């Protein structure tokens, strides 16, 4: 989607206008109002717009765009932009090696105790390397959001 905005003519004001228009359409398509599109919501938009689309095609699109692995697309994911979660992970990954250590985690999450961090890592470090890669990090954040919304 971001390519649509960049390749189209016009200056910064035109790009801003187009982005706002895409945002408006995204929000309208987000029927449950959670700020994320489900595959079903996106398929309904396409099909109601006269673009006959199979669920398989939609799932392929989502697989390529869903960078937090939750099966839904935020506006940033939809636009191909860096997400808040990606920014947070990069901020925590101080040395840029693609994983977050307990020490890096504690540098950002100063309100957590050593025990809370150990518990989180033991639960979400599925590779057993005592570090969280991006997928493990996303899983931890997603579970925390589910607990908060329950």
PDB file of C-alpha atoms in Angstrom, residues 16-89:
ATOM      1  CA  UNK A  16      -0.780  13.032   3.178  1.00  0.00           C
ATOM      2  CA  UNK A  17      -4.227  13.350   1.625  1.00  0.00           C
ATOM      3  CA  UNK A  18      -3.995   9.897   0.061  1.00  0.00           C
ATOM      4  CA  UNK A  19      -2.758   8.362   3.307  1.00  0.00           C
ATOM      5  CA  UNK A  20      -5.682   9.923   5.164  1.00  0.00           C
ATOM      6  CA  UNK A  21      -8.065   8.521   2.560  1.00  0.00           C
ATOM      7  CA  UNK A  22      -6.588   5.029   2.893  1.00  0.00           C
ATOM      8  CA  UNK A  23      -6.815   5.408   6.696  1.00  0.00           C
ATOM      9  CA  UNK A  24     -10.500   6.347   6.381  1.00  0.00           C
ATOM     10  CA  UNK A  25     -11.191   3.286   4.209  1.00  0.00           C
ATOM     11  CA  UNK A  26      -9.203   1.076   6.590  1.00  0.00           C
ATOM     12  CA  UNK A  27     -11.228   2.315   9.565  1.00  0.00           C
ATOM     13  CA  UNK A  28     -14.475   1.773   7.683  1.00  0.00           C
ATOM     14  CA  UNK A  29     -13.424  -1.791   6.817  1.00  0.00           C
ATOM     15  CA  UNK A  30     -12.543  -2.500  10.451  1.00  0.00           C
ATOM     16  CA  UNK A  31     -16.060  -3.580  11.399  1.00  0.00           C
ATOM     17  CA  UNK A  32     -15.321  -4.507  15.010  1.00  0.00           C
ATOM     18  CA  UNK A  33     -13.350  -1.293  15.603  1.00  0.00           C
ATOM     19  CA  UNK A  34     -10.290  -2.957  17.165  1.00  0.00           C
ATOM     20  CA  UNK A  35      -7.835  -1.103  14.920  1.00  0.00           C
ATOM     21  CA  UNK A  36      -6.907  -4.244  12.992  1.00  0.00           C
ATOM     22  CA  UNK A  37      -8.304  -5.854   9.867  1.00  0.00           C
ATOM     23  CA  UNK A  38      -9.153  -9.534   9.908  1.00  0.00           C
ATOM     24  CA  UNK A  39      -8.881 -11.591   6.732  1.00  0.00           C
ATOM     25  CA  UNK A  40     -12.682 -11.745   6.649  1.00  0.00           C
ATOM     26  CA  UNK A  41     -13.021  -7.956   6.913  1.00  0.00           C
ATOM     27  CA  UNK A  42     -10.505  -7.432   4.078  1.00  0.00           C
ATOM     28  CA  UNK A  43     -12.155 -10.055   1.861  1.00  0.00           C
ATOM     29  CA  UNK A  44     -15.563  -8.410   2.416  1.00  0.00           C
ATOM     30  CA  UNK A  45     -14.135  -5.032   1.385  1.00  0.00           C
ATOM     31  CA  UNK A  46     -12.604  -6.435  -1.783  1.00  0.00           C
ATOM     32  CA  UNK A  47     -15.651  -8.480  -2.773  1.00  0.00           C
ATOM     33  CA  UNK A  48     -18.094  -5.641  -2.035  1.00  0.00           C
ATOM     34  CA  UNK A  49     -15.902  -3.392  -4.211  1.00  0.00           C
ATOM     35  CA  UNK A  50     -16.324  -5.766  -7.137  1.00  0.00           C
ATOM     36  CA  UNK A  51     -12.919  -7.411  -6.746  1.00  0.00           C
ATOM     37  CA  UNK A  52     -13.712 -11.107  -6.574  1.00  0.00           C
ATOM     38  CA  UNK A  53     -11.221 -12.559  -4.098  1.00  0.00           C
ATOM     39  CA  UNK A  54     -10.813 -16.003  -2.604  1.00  0.00           C
ATOM     40  CA  UNK A  55      -9.977 -16.559   1.045  1.00  0.00           C
ATOM     41  CA  UNK A  56      -6.754 -18.221  -0.107  1.00  0.00           C
ATOM     42  CA  UNK A  57      -5.682 -14.995  -1.858  1.00  0.00           C
ATOM     43  CA  UNK A  58      -6.511 -12.963   1.230  1.00  0.00           C
ATOM     44  CA  UNK A  59      -4.571 -15.356   3.461  1.00  0.00           C
ATOM     45  CA  UNK A  60      -1.525 -15.077   1.169  1.00  0.00           C
ATOM     46  CA  UNK A  61      -1.717 -11.284   1.410  1.00  0.00           C
ATOM     47  CA  UNK A  62      -2.015 -11.439   5.192  1.00  0.00           C
ATOM     48  CA  UNK A  63       0.881 -13.891   5.475  1.00  0.00           C
ATOM     49  CA  UNK A  64       3.104 -11.443   3.610  1.00  0.00           C
ATOM     50  CA  UNK A  65       1.970  -8.334   5.537  1.00  0.00           C
ATOM     51  CA  UNK A  66       1.248  -9.569   9.092  1.00  0.00           C
ATOM     52  CA  UNK A  67       4.551  -8.859  10.808  1.00  0.00           C
ATOM     53  CA  UNK A  68       3.385  -9.383  14.391  1.00  0.00           C
ATOM     54  CA  UNK A  69       2.001 -12.858  13.611  1.00  0.00           C
ATOM     55  CA  UNK A  70      -1.456 -12.276  15.108  1.00  0.00           C
ATOM     56  CA  UNK A  71      -3.459 -13.009  11.952  1.00  0.00           C
ATOM     57  CA  UNK A  72      -4.698  -9.413  11.653  1.00  0.00           C
ATOM     58  CA  UNK A  73      -3.279  -6.260  10.083  1.00  0.00           C
ATOM     59  CA  UNK A  74      -2.726  -2.946  11.829  1.00  0.00           C
ATOM     60  CA  UNK A  75      -2.839   0.137   9.624  1.00  0.00           C
ATOM     61  CA  UNK A  76       0.970   0.278   9.668  1.00  0.00           C
ATOM     62  CA  UNK A  77       1.248  -3.351   8.558  1.00  0.00           C
ATOM     63  CA  UNK A  78      -1.365  -2.724   5.877  1.00  0.00           C
ATOM     64  CA  UNK A  79       0.675   0.223   4.614  1.00  0.00           C
ATOM     65  CA  UNK A  80       3.979  -1.678   4.764  1.00  0.00           C
ATOM     66  CA  UNK A  81       5.311   0.668   7.443  1.00  0.00           C
ATOM     67  CA  UNK A  82       7.275  -0.110  10.586  1.00  0.00           C
ATOM     68  CA  UNK A  83       4.872  -0.945  13.402  1.00  0.00           C
ATOM     69  CA  UNK A  84       4.943   0.203  17.004  1.00  0.00           C
ATOM     70  CA  UNK A  85       5.838  -3.343  18.046  1.00  0.00           C
ATOM     71  CA  UNK A  86       8.761  -3.462  15.610  1.00  0.00           C
ATOM     72  CA  UNK A  87       9.996  -0.105  16.917  1.00  0.00           C
ATOM     73  CA  UNK A  88       9.756  -1.348  20.512  1.00  0.00           C
ATOM     74  CA  UNK A  89      11.658  -4.538  19.685  1.00  0.00           C
TER      75      UNK A  89
END
